[in-house]
PDB file of C-alpha atoms in Angstrom:
ATOM      1  CA  MET A  15      -0.079  -0.065   0.042  1.00  0.00           C
ATOM      2  CA  ALA A  16       1.019   3.678  -0.199  1.00  0.00           C
ATOM      3  CA  THR A  17       3.657   4.893   1.983  1.00  0.00           C
ATOM      4  CA  GLN A  18       4.384   8.359   3.168  1.00  0.00           C
ATOM      5  CA  ARG A  19       7.195  10.600   1.981  1.00  0.00           C
ATOM      6  CA  SER A  20       8.185  14.146   2.836  1.00  0.00           C
ATOM      7  CA  ASN A  21       6.435  16.893   0.789  1.00  0.00           C
ATOM      8  CA  SER A  22       9.738  18.136  -0.527  1.00  0.00           C
ATOM      9  CA  GLU A  23      10.440  14.733  -2.161  1.00  0.00           C
ATOM     10  CA  ALA A  24       6.874  14.414  -3.363  1.00  0.00           C
ATOM     11  CA  ASP A  25       6.969  17.836  -4.981  1.00  0.00           C
ATOM     12  CA  ASP A  26      10.222  17.334  -6.676  1.00  0.00           C
ATOM     13  CA  PRO A  27       9.584  17.903 -10.406  1.00  0.00           C
ATOM     14  CA  LEU A  28      11.217  15.639 -12.884  1.00  0.00           C
ATOM     15  CA  ASN A  29      12.282  18.549 -15.118  1.00  0.00           C
ATOM     16  CA  SER A  30      14.001  20.120 -12.297  1.00  0.00           C
ATOM     17  CA  GLY A  31      17.079  18.015 -13.275  1.00  0.00           C
ATOM     18  CA  PRO A  32      19.757  16.760 -11.136  1.00  0.00           C
ATOM     19  CA  PRO A  33      21.638  18.461  -8.379  1.00  0.00           C
ATOM     20  CA  ALA A  34      23.795  21.395  -9.376  1.00  0.00           C
ATOM     21  CA  SER A  35      26.604  20.193 -11.867  1.00  0.00           C
ATOM     22  CA  VAL A  36      30.226  20.794 -11.467  1.00  0.00           C
ATOM     23  CA  HIS A  37      29.986  23.252 -14.159  1.00  0.00           C
ATOM     24  CA  ALA A  38      27.557  25.124 -12.132  1.00  0.00           C
ATOM     25  CA  SER A  39      29.590  24.940  -8.925  1.00  0.00           C
ATOM     26  CA  LEU A  40      32.743  26.571 -10.502  1.00  0.00           C
ATOM     27  CA  GLU A  41      33.367  29.381 -12.822  1.00  0.00           C
ATOM     28  CA  PRO A  42      34.456  28.087 -16.302  1.00  0.00           C
ATOM     29  CA  ARG A  43      38.198  29.409 -16.007  1.00  0.00           C
ATOM     30  CA  ALA A  44      38.477  27.940 -12.646  1.00  0.00           C
ATOM     31  CA  LEU A  45      37.284  24.529 -13.740  1.00  0.00           C
ATOM     32  CA  GLU A  46      39.614  24.801 -16.681  1.00  0.00           C
ATOM     33  CA  LEU A  47      42.645  25.433 -14.372  1.00  0.00           C
ATOM     34  CA  LEU A  48      41.557  22.594 -11.955  1.00  0.00           C
ATOM     35  CA  GLN A  49      41.263  20.188 -14.992  1.00  0.00           C
ATOM     36  CA  ALA A  50      44.740  21.173 -16.379  1.00  0.00           C
ATOM     37  CA  ILE A  51      46.378  20.735 -12.898  1.00  0.00           C
ATOM     38  CA  ALA A  52      44.621  17.235 -12.522  1.00  0.00           C
ATOM     39  CA  ASN A  53      45.793  16.172 -15.705  1.00  0.00           C
ATOM     40  CA  SER A  54      49.295  17.188 -15.275  1.00  0.00           C
ATOM     41  CA  PRO A  55      52.092  14.557 -14.060  1.00  0.00           C
ATOM     42  CA  GLU A  56      53.767  17.478 -12.199  1.00  0.00           C
ATOM     43  CA  PRO A  57      52.877  20.851 -10.359  1.00  0.00           C
ATOM     44  CA  LEU A  58      52.028  23.701 -12.489  1.00  0.00           C
ATOM     45  CA  GLY A  59      52.770  27.396 -11.891  1.00  0.00           C
ATOM     46  CA  ALA A  60      50.664  30.372 -12.672  1.00  0.00           C
ATOM     47  CA  ARG A  61      52.742  31.218 -15.752  1.00  0.00           C
ATOM     48  CA  GLU A  62      52.491  27.780 -17.406  1.00  0.00           C
ATOM     49  CA  LEU A  63      48.793  27.620 -16.529  1.00  0.00           C
ATOM     50  CA  GLY A  64      48.109  30.880 -18.270  1.00  0.00           C
ATOM     51  CA  ARG A  65      49.877  29.536 -21.440  1.00  0.00           C
ATOM     52  CA  ARG A  66      47.648  26.537 -21.392  1.00  0.00           C
ATOM     53  CA  ILE A  67      44.370  28.454 -20.578  1.00  0.00           C
ATOM     54  CA  LYS A  68      43.681  30.783 -23.402  1.00  0.00           C
ATOM     55  CA  ALA A  69      41.498  34.052 -22.975  1.00  0.00           C
ATOM     56  CA  GLY A  70      40.498  34.102 -26.722  1.00  0.00           C
ATOM     57  CA  ASN A  71      43.747  33.831 -28.734  1.00  0.00           C
ATOM     58  CA  ARG A  72      45.966  35.170 -25.938  1.00  0.00           C
ATOM     59  CA  PRO A  73      47.107  33.505 -22.584  1.00  0.00           C
ATOM     60  CA  LEU A  74      45.382  34.014 -19.486  1.00  0.00           C
ATOM     61  CA  SER A  75      47.065  36.753 -17.525  1.00  0.00           C
ATOM     62  CA  GLU A  76      49.023  35.644 -14.367  1.00  0.00           C
ATOM     63  CA  SER A  77      47.001  37.975 -12.318  1.00  0.00           C
ATOM     64  CA  THR A  78      43.799  36.284 -13.355  1.00  0.00           C
ATOM     65  CA  VAL A  79      45.304  32.718 -12.953  1.00  0.00           C
ATOM     66  CA  ASN A  80      46.522  33.628  -9.316  1.00  0.00           C
ATOM     67  CA  ARG A  81      43.253  34.941  -8.491  1.00  0.00           C
ATOM     68  CA  LEU A  82      41.432  31.780  -9.732  1.00  0.00           C
ATOM     69  CA  LEU A  83      44.023  29.753  -7.948  1.00  0.00           C
ATOM     70  CA  ARG A  84      43.483  31.394  -4.606  1.00  0.00           C
ATOM     71  CA  ARG A  85      39.708  30.456  -4.894  1.00  0.00           C
ATOM     72  CA  LEU A  86      40.540  26.912  -5.701  1.00  0.00           C
ATOM     73  CA  ASP A  87      43.010  26.808  -2.669  1.00  0.00           C
ATOM     74  CA  GLU A  88      40.370  28.374  -0.399  1.00  0.00           C
ATOM     75  CA  GLN A  89      37.843  25.543  -1.417  1.00  0.00           C
ATOM     76  CA  GLY A  90      40.391  22.683  -0.773  1.00  0.00           C
ATOM     77  CA  LEU A  91      40.663  21.842  -4.473  1.00  0.00           C
ATOM     78  CA  THR A  92      44.328  22.581  -4.947  1.00  0.00           C
ATOM     79  CA  ARG A  93      47.471  23.168  -2.863  1.00  0.00           C
ATOM     80  CA  SER A  94      50.821  24.926  -3.382  1.00  0.00           C
ATOM     81  CA  MET A  95      53.932  22.669  -3.575  1.00  0.00           C
ATOM     82  CA  ASP A  96      56.472  25.119  -1.909  1.00  0.00           C
ATOM     83  CA  GLY A  97      56.664  27.371  -4.913  1.00  0.00           C
ATOM     84  CA  ARG A  98      56.947  24.675  -7.589  1.00  0.00           C
ATOM     85  CA  GLY A  99      53.348  25.141  -8.602  1.00  0.00           C
ATOM     86  CA  ARG A 100      49.962  23.677  -7.578  1.00  0.00           C
ATOM     87  CA  VAL A 101      48.667  20.154  -7.459  1.00  0.00           C
ATOM     88  CA  VAL A 102      45.078  18.897  -6.987  1.00  0.00           C
ATOM     89  CA  SER A 103      43.926  17.723  -3.582  1.00  0.00           C
ATOM     90  CA  GLU A 104      41.750  14.501  -3.408  1.00  0.00           C
ATOM     91  CA  ALA A 105      38.694  16.676  -3.440  1.00  0.00           C
ATOM     92  CA  GLY A 106      39.969  18.387  -6.436  1.00  0.00           C
ATOM     93  CA  ARG A 107      40.917  15.262  -8.489  1.00  0.00           C
ATOM     94  CA  VAL A 108      37.274  13.790  -7.782  1.00  0.00           C
ATOM     95  CA  LEU A 109      35.777  17.235  -8.904  1.00  0.00           C
ATOM     96  CA  ALA A 110      37.909  17.203 -12.033  1.00  0.00           C
ATOM     97  CA  GLN A 111      37.004  13.553 -12.874  1.00  0.00           C
ATOM     98  CA  ARG A 112      33.252  14.406 -12.278  1.00  0.00           C
ATOM     99  CA  ALA A 113      33.653  17.452 -14.859  1.00  0.00           C
ATOM    100  CA  ALA A 114      35.316  15.350 -17.407  1.00  0.00           C
ATOM    101  CA  ALA A 115      32.467  12.667 -16.902  1.00  0.00           C
ATOM    102  CA  GLU A 116      29.720  15.502 -17.289  1.00  0.00           C
ATOM    103  CA  HIS A 117      31.263  16.686 -20.398  1.00  0.00           C
ATOM    104  CA  THR A 118      31.224  13.272 -21.936  1.00  0.00           C
ATOM    105  CA  TRP A 119      27.643  12.851 -20.741  1.00  0.00           C
ATOM    106  CA  HIS A 120      26.326  16.133 -22.413  1.00  0.00           C
ATOM    107  CA  GLN A 121      28.260  15.092 -25.630  1.00  0.00           C
ATOM    108  CA  GLN A 122      26.333  11.828 -25.878  1.00  0.00           C
ATOM    109  CA  ILE A 123      23.046  13.193 -24.955  1.00  0.00           C
ATOM    110  CA  GLY A 124      23.556  16.019 -27.398  1.00  0.00           C
ATOM    111  CA  SER A 125      23.999  13.527 -30.224  1.00  0.00           C
ATOM    112  CA  LEU A 126      20.617  11.845 -29.657  1.00  0.00           C
ATOM    113  CA  GLU A 127      18.132  13.024 -32.102  1.00  0.00           C
ATOM    114  CA  ILE A 128      14.715  11.683 -33.779  1.00  0.00           C
ATOM    115  CA  ARG A 129      15.467  11.641 -37.330  1.00  0.00           C
ATOM    116  CA  THR A 130      13.399   8.833 -38.469  1.00  0.00           C
ATOM    117  CA  VAL A 131      10.204   6.698 -37.608  1.00  0.00           C
ATOM    118  CA  GLN A 132      12.766   4.133 -36.616  1.00  0.00           C
ATOM    119  CA  ASP A 133      14.303   6.326 -33.978  1.00  0.00           C
ATOM    120  CA  VAL A 134      10.733   6.915 -32.627  1.00  0.00           C
ATOM    121  CA  ARG A 135      10.226   3.245 -32.114  1.00  0.00           C
ATOM    122  CA  ASP A 136      13.823   2.915 -30.480  1.00  0.00           C
ATOM    123  CA  LEU A 137      12.978   5.517 -28.035  1.00  0.00           C
ATOM    124  CA  LEU A 138       9.527   3.938 -27.259  1.00  0.00           C
ATOM    125  CA  ILE A 139      11.416   0.533 -26.614  1.00  0.00           C
ATOM    126  CA  ALA A 140      13.917   2.446 -24.297  1.00  0.00           C
ATOM    127  CA  ARG A 141      10.874   3.828 -22.358  1.00  0.00           C
ATOM    128  CA  ARG A 142       9.273   0.547 -22.005  1.00  0.00           C
ATOM    129  CA  GLY A 143      12.454  -0.673 -20.141  1.00  0.00           C
ATOM    130  CA  VAL A 144      12.537   2.236 -17.862  1.00  0.00           C
ATOM    131  CA  GLU A 145       8.810   2.850 -17.238  1.00  0.00           C
ATOM    132  CA  ARG A 146       8.127  -0.788 -16.323  1.00  0.00           C
ATOM    133  CA  GLU A 147      10.541  -0.365 -13.442  1.00  0.00           C
ATOM    134  CA  ILE A 148       9.333   2.947 -12.417  1.00  0.00           C
ATOM    135  CA  VAL A 149       5.818   1.734 -12.301  1.00  0.00           C
ATOM    136  CA  ARG A 150       6.710  -1.318 -10.187  1.00  0.00           C
ATOM    137  CA  GLU A 151       8.362   0.867  -7.678  1.00  0.00           C
ATOM    138  CA  ALA A 152       5.439   3.428  -7.650  1.00  0.00           C
ATOM    139  CA  ALA A 153       2.975   0.591  -6.955  1.00  0.00           C
ATOM    140  CA  THR A 154       4.936  -0.369  -3.733  1.00  0.00           C
ATOM    141  CA  SER A 155       6.019   2.925  -2.437  1.00  0.00           C
ATOM    142  CA  VAL A 156       3.825   5.745  -3.733  1.00  0.00           C
ATOM    143  CA  SER A 157       2.391   8.199  -1.257  1.00  0.00           C
ATOM    144  CA  ASP A 158      -1.131   9.103  -0.887  1.00  0.00           C
ATOM    145  CA  GLU A 159      -0.295  12.543  -1.958  1.00  0.00           C
ATOM    146  CA  ASP A 160       1.252  11.240  -5.048  1.00  0.00           C
ATOM    147  CA  ILE A 161      -1.809   9.269  -5.843  1.00  0.00           C
ATOM    148  CA  GLU A 162      -3.875  12.316  -5.780  1.00  0.00           C
ATOM    149  CA  ARG A 163      -1.372  14.153  -7.959  1.00  0.00           C
ATOM    150  CA  LEU A 164      -1.187  11.302 -10.448  1.00  0.00           C
ATOM    151  CA  GLN A 165      -5.036  11.163 -10.493  1.00  0.00           C
ATOM    152  CA  ALA A 166      -5.204  15.015 -11.365  1.00  0.00           C
ATOM    153  CA  VAL A 167      -2.732  14.550 -14.044  1.00  0.00           C
ATOM    154  CA  MET A 168      -4.447  11.686 -15.686  1.00  0.00           C
ATOM    155  CA  GLU A 169      -7.774  13.480 -15.538  1.00  0.00           C
ATOM    156  CA  GLU A 170      -6.202  16.567 -17.174  1.00  0.00           C
ATOM    157  CA  TYR A 171      -5.181  14.304 -20.056  1.00  0.00           C
ATOM    158  CA  GLU A 172      -8.806  12.821 -20.241  1.00  0.00           C
ATOM    159  CA  ARG A 173     -10.199  16.374 -20.488  1.00  0.00           C
ATOM    160  CA  SER A 174      -7.842  17.313 -23.153  1.00  0.00           C
ATOM    161  CA  VAL A 175      -7.957  14.223 -25.269  1.00  0.00           C
ATOM    162  CA  HIS A 176     -10.443  15.817 -27.743  1.00  0.00           C
ATOM    163  CA  THR A 177      -8.572  18.916 -28.235  1.00  0.00           C
ATOM    164  CA  ASP A 178      -5.561  18.256 -30.400  1.00  0.00           C
ATOM    165  CA  GLU A 179      -3.256  21.158 -29.311  1.00  0.00           C
ATOM    166  CA  ARG A 180      -3.876  20.717 -25.714  1.00  0.00           C
ATOM    167  CA  ARG A 181      -3.763  17.073 -25.678  1.00  0.00           C
ATOM    168  CA  ARG A 182      -0.176  17.290 -27.203  1.00  0.00           C
ATOM    169  CA  ASP A 183       0.759  19.763 -24.499  1.00  0.00           C
ATOM    170  CA  VAL A 184      -0.036  17.322 -21.576  1.00  0.00           C
ATOM    171  CA  SER A 185       0.350  13.940 -23.052  1.00  0.00           C
ATOM    172  CA  THR A 186       3.407  12.840 -21.321  1.00  0.00           C
ATOM    173  CA  ASN A 187       2.629  14.400 -18.199  1.00  0.00           C
ATOM    174  CA  PHE A 188       1.152  11.254 -16.540  1.00  0.00           C
ATOM    175  CA  HIS A 189       4.428   9.293 -17.406  1.00  0.00           C
ATOM    176  CA  LYS A 190       6.508  12.070 -16.034  1.00  0.00           C
ATOM    177  CA  ALA A 191       4.642  12.440 -12.902  1.00  0.00           C
ATOM    178  CA  LEU A 192       5.065   8.731 -12.346  1.00  0.00           C
ATOM    179  CA  ALA A 193       8.763   9.061 -12.468  1.00  0.00           C
ATOM    180  CA  THR A 194       8.895  11.842  -9.851  1.00  0.00           C
ATOM    181  CA  THR A 195       7.111   9.370  -7.249  1.00  0.00           C
ATOM    182  CA  VAL A 196      10.043   6.957  -7.297  1.00  0.00           C
ATOM    183  CA  GLU A 197      12.991   7.024  -4.715  1.00  0.00           C
ATOM    184  CA  ASN A 198      15.447   5.237  -7.068  1.00  0.00           C
ATOM    185  CA  SER A 199      17.750   8.084  -8.101  1.00  0.00           C
ATOM    186  CA  MET A 200      18.895   6.132 -11.080  1.00  0.00           C
ATOM    187  CA  LEU A 201      15.592   5.541 -12.440  1.00  0.00           C
ATOM    188  CA  ARG A 202      14.738   9.260 -12.008  1.00  0.00           C
ATOM    189  CA  ALA A 203      18.068  10.234 -13.747  1.00  0.00           C
ATOM    190  CA  VAL A 204      17.203   8.014 -16.707  1.00  0.00           C
ATOM    191  CA  ALA A 205      13.772   9.428 -16.922  1.00  0.00           C
ATOM    192  CA  THR A 206      15.353  12.807 -17.363  1.00  0.00           C
ATOM    193  CA  VAL A 207      16.794  11.543 -20.621  1.00  0.00           C
ATOM    194  CA  ILE A 208      14.134   9.603 -22.066  1.00  0.00           C
ATOM    195  CA  PHE A 209      11.711  12.710 -21.432  1.00  0.00           C
ATOM    196  CA  ASP A 210      14.219  15.269 -22.336  1.00  0.00           C
ATOM    197  CA  PRO A 211      12.409  18.244 -24.332  1.00  0.00           C
ATOM    198  CA  ARG A 212      14.578  17.325 -27.567  1.00  0.00           C
ATOM    199  CA  PHE A 213      12.212  14.332 -27.840  1.00  0.00           C
ATOM    200  CA  ASP A 214       9.004  16.236 -27.591  1.00  0.00           C
ATOM    201  CA  MET A 215       8.478  15.922 -31.260  1.00  0.00           C
ATOM    202  CA  LEU A 216       8.148  12.240 -30.693  1.00  0.00           C
ATOM    203  CA  GLU A 217       4.564  12.994 -29.063  1.00  0.00           C
ATOM    204  CA  HIS A 218       3.595  14.843 -32.227  1.00  0.00           C
ATOM    205  CA  VAL A 219       4.544  12.023 -34.368  1.00  0.00           C
ATOM    206  CA  LEU A 220       2.639   9.597 -32.117  1.00  0.00           C
ATOM    207  CA  ASP A 221      -0.287  11.854 -32.267  1.00  0.00           C
ATOM    208  CA  MET A 222      -0.389  11.903 -36.088  1.00  0.00           C
ATOM    209  CA  VAL A 223      -0.030   8.190 -36.176  1.00  0.00           C
ATOM    210  CA  THR A 224      -2.647   7.364 -33.420  1.00  0.00           C
ATOM    211  CA  ALA A 225      -5.169  10.035 -34.750  1.00  0.00           C
ATOM    212  CA  GLY A 226      -4.853   8.182 -38.207  1.00  0.00           C
ATOM    213  CA  ARG A 227      -5.327   4.753 -36.912  1.00  0.00           C
ATOM    214  CA  GLY A 228      -8.114   5.835 -34.442  1.00  0.00           C
ATOM    215  CA  THR A 229      -6.208   4.721 -31.256  1.00  0.00           C
ATOM    216  CA  THR A 230      -5.771   7.972 -29.543  1.00  0.00           C
ATOM    217  CA  MET A 231      -8.546   7.303 -27.159  1.00  0.00           C
ATOM    218  CA  HIS A 232      -6.866   4.040 -25.930  1.00  0.00           C
ATOM    219  CA  SER A 233      -4.521   5.930 -23.761  1.00  0.00           C
ATOM    220  CA  VAL A 234      -7.243   7.025 -21.422  1.00  0.00           C
ATOM    221  CA  SER A 235      -8.310   3.509 -20.461  1.00  0.00           C
ATOM    222  CA  GLU A 236      -4.632   2.418 -20.351  1.00  0.00           C
ATOM    223  CA  HIS A 237      -3.763   5.096 -17.865  1.00  0.00           C
ATOM    224  CA  GLU A 238      -6.616   4.164 -15.862  1.00  0.00           C
ATOM    225  CA  GLU A 239      -5.580   0.374 -15.767  1.00  0.00           C
ATOM    226  CA  ILE A 240      -2.132   1.610 -14.555  1.00  0.00           C
ATOM    227  CA  MET A 241      -3.723   3.744 -11.894  1.00  0.00           C
ATOM    228  CA  ARG A 242      -5.898   0.892 -10.607  1.00  0.00           C
ATOM    229  CA  ALA A 243      -2.719  -1.336 -10.104  1.00  0.00           C
ATOM    230  CA  ILE A 244      -0.891   1.492  -8.387  1.00  0.00           C
ATOM    231  CA  ARG A 245      -3.804   2.068  -6.059  1.00  0.00           C
ATOM    232  CA  THR A 246      -4.053  -1.564  -5.197  1.00  0.00           C
ATOM    233  CA  GLY A 247      -0.232  -1.816  -4.634  1.00  0.00           C
ATOM    234  CA  ASP A 248       0.300  -4.508  -7.127  1.00  0.00           C
ATOM    235  CA  PRO A 249       3.596  -4.104  -8.990  1.00  0.00           C
ATOM    236  CA  ASP A 250       3.259  -7.160 -11.247  1.00  0.00           C
ATOM    237  CA  VAL A 251      -0.106  -5.925 -12.569  1.00  0.00           C
ATOM    238  CA  ALA A 252       1.102  -2.487 -12.812  1.00  0.00           C
ATOM    239  CA  GLU A 253       4.071  -3.432 -14.818  1.00  0.00           C
ATOM    240  CA  ALA A 254       1.915  -5.552 -17.182  1.00  0.00           C
ATOM    241  CA  ALA A 255      -0.486  -2.571 -17.765  1.00  0.00           C
ATOM    242  CA  MET A 256       2.567  -0.422 -18.482  1.00  0.00           C
ATOM    243  CA  VAL A 257       3.986  -2.764 -20.941  1.00  0.00           C
ATOM    244  CA  ARG A 258       0.763  -3.249 -22.861  1.00  0.00           C
ATOM    245  CA  HIS A 259       0.450   0.649 -23.095  1.00  0.00           C
ATOM    246  CA  ILE A 260       3.883   1.021 -24.441  1.00  0.00           C
ATOM    247  CA  ASN A 261       3.551  -2.043 -26.720  1.00  0.00           C
ATOM    248  CA  ARG A 262       0.503  -0.516 -28.150  1.00  0.00           C
ATOM    249  CA  LEU A 263       2.360   2.676 -28.944  1.00  0.00           C
ATOM    250  CA  ILE A 264       5.043   0.716 -30.449  1.00  0.00           C
ATOM    251  CA  ALA A 265       2.670  -1.201 -32.540  1.00  0.00           C
ATOM    252  CA  ASP A 266       1.171   2.167 -33.681  1.00  0.00           C
ATOM    253  CA  ALA A 267       4.630   3.602 -34.533  1.00  0.00           C
ATOM    254  CA  SER A 268       5.441   0.471 -36.618  1.00  0.00           C
ATOM    255  CA  ALA A 269       2.200   0.266 -38.377  1.00  0.00           C
ATOM    256  CA  VAL A 270       1.673   1.135 -42.142  1.00  0.00           C
ATOM    257  CA  VAL A 271       0.246   4.645 -42.319  1.00  0.00           C
ATOM    258  CA  ALA A 272      -1.316   6.664 -45.138  1.00  0.00           C
ATOM    259  CA  PRO A 273       1.116   8.086 -47.547  1.00  0.00           C
ATOM    260  CA  SER A 274       0.051  11.611 -46.645  1.00  0.00           C
ATOM    261  CA  THR A 275       0.527  10.909 -42.988  1.00  0.00           C
ATOM    262  CA  ARG A 276       4.088   9.443 -43.646  1.00  0.00           C
ATOM    263  CA  LEU A 277       5.033  12.365 -45.821  1.00  0.00           C
ATOM    264  CA  ALA A 278       3.917  14.729 -42.913  1.00  0.00           C
ATOM    265  CA  ILE A 279       5.943  12.834 -40.333  1.00  0.00           C
ATOM    266  CA  GLU A 280       8.941  12.742 -42.553  1.00  0.00           C
ATOM    267  CA  LEU A 281       8.748  16.552 -43.108  1.00  0.00           C
ATOM    268  CA  LEU A 282       8.179  17.041 -39.341  1.00  0.00           C
ATOM    269  CA  LEU A 283      11.447  14.966 -38.465  1.00  0.00           C
ATOM    270  CA  LYS A 284      13.529  16.422 -41.211  1.00  0.00           C
ATOM    271  CA  ASN A 285      12.758  20.007 -40.054  1.00  0.00           C
ATOM    272  CA  GLN A 286      13.017  19.267 -36.447  1.00  0.00           C
ATOM    273  CA  SER A 287       9.788  21.056 -35.704  1.00  0.00           C
ATOM    274  CA  PRO A 288       9.421  22.026 -32.045  1.00  0.00           C
ATOM    275  CA  VAL A 289       5.737  21.343 -31.828  1.00  0.00           C
ATOM    276  CA  ILE A 290       5.026  19.425 -28.572  1.00  0.00           C
ATOM    277  CA  GLY A 291       2.450  16.671 -28.325  1.00  0.00           C
ATOM    278  CA  GLY A 292       1.244  13.175 -28.908  1.00  0.00           C
ATOM    279  CA  GLY A 293      -0.957  10.094 -28.020  1.00  0.00           C
ATOM    280  CA  THR A 294       1.059   8.803 -24.977  1.00  0.00           C
TER     281      THR A 294
END
């Protein structure tokens, strides 16, 4: 049955993102200095660091480097080696590694795009793997307050289902709200990726497909089935309901559509239209 969690946890929106990143905790030049020092096999002085860290086409001035180094020292991220230069502390090394990992992560996420109908299906398959686990946890740990919120979000979609633009605006809100109810931080983090705004056009594509196939209304009863399982605290039934729901969307996305609909979808994906919406 439902368990109680703090209001701060329950109200935490999925799209608020993860805690402040390394890039937000240090000014860019200071972070560059920290990473340069961490990557060096020997201590680095202000002059050498100035040559390595450019300000446009010119080396960073020693006065600027020294000012930034003092801040890094004060934060316990670097330390002086008796006039031979700076080295990173253990905390500084960990922070530099985190910054490098963040940079790689953002590069990988930035390369993800929806360009073809196959990409739409691939994203739905990824969603199925994540959301079946999300709904299992929701069924065993969701709070009474969360149930009320999920119900309100679901009813908002039901009221909007006959209005194209409004439906598209709220189509994934039920799925996003489910992700905010779980305490598993890894699931929440992955959910921020699969519901990233860059994939909003997926919902518009699904809306075009489901409208053409006459299946748009199916989401209403499928959402209700998921909610019934959550209320009764049955993770197996909740998972099965979610899988059926997303499998139906995958089938819709895989189906042969009218030539005019396919052309509209191809143009949408080609032009990367920012329209939000869909039949989820």
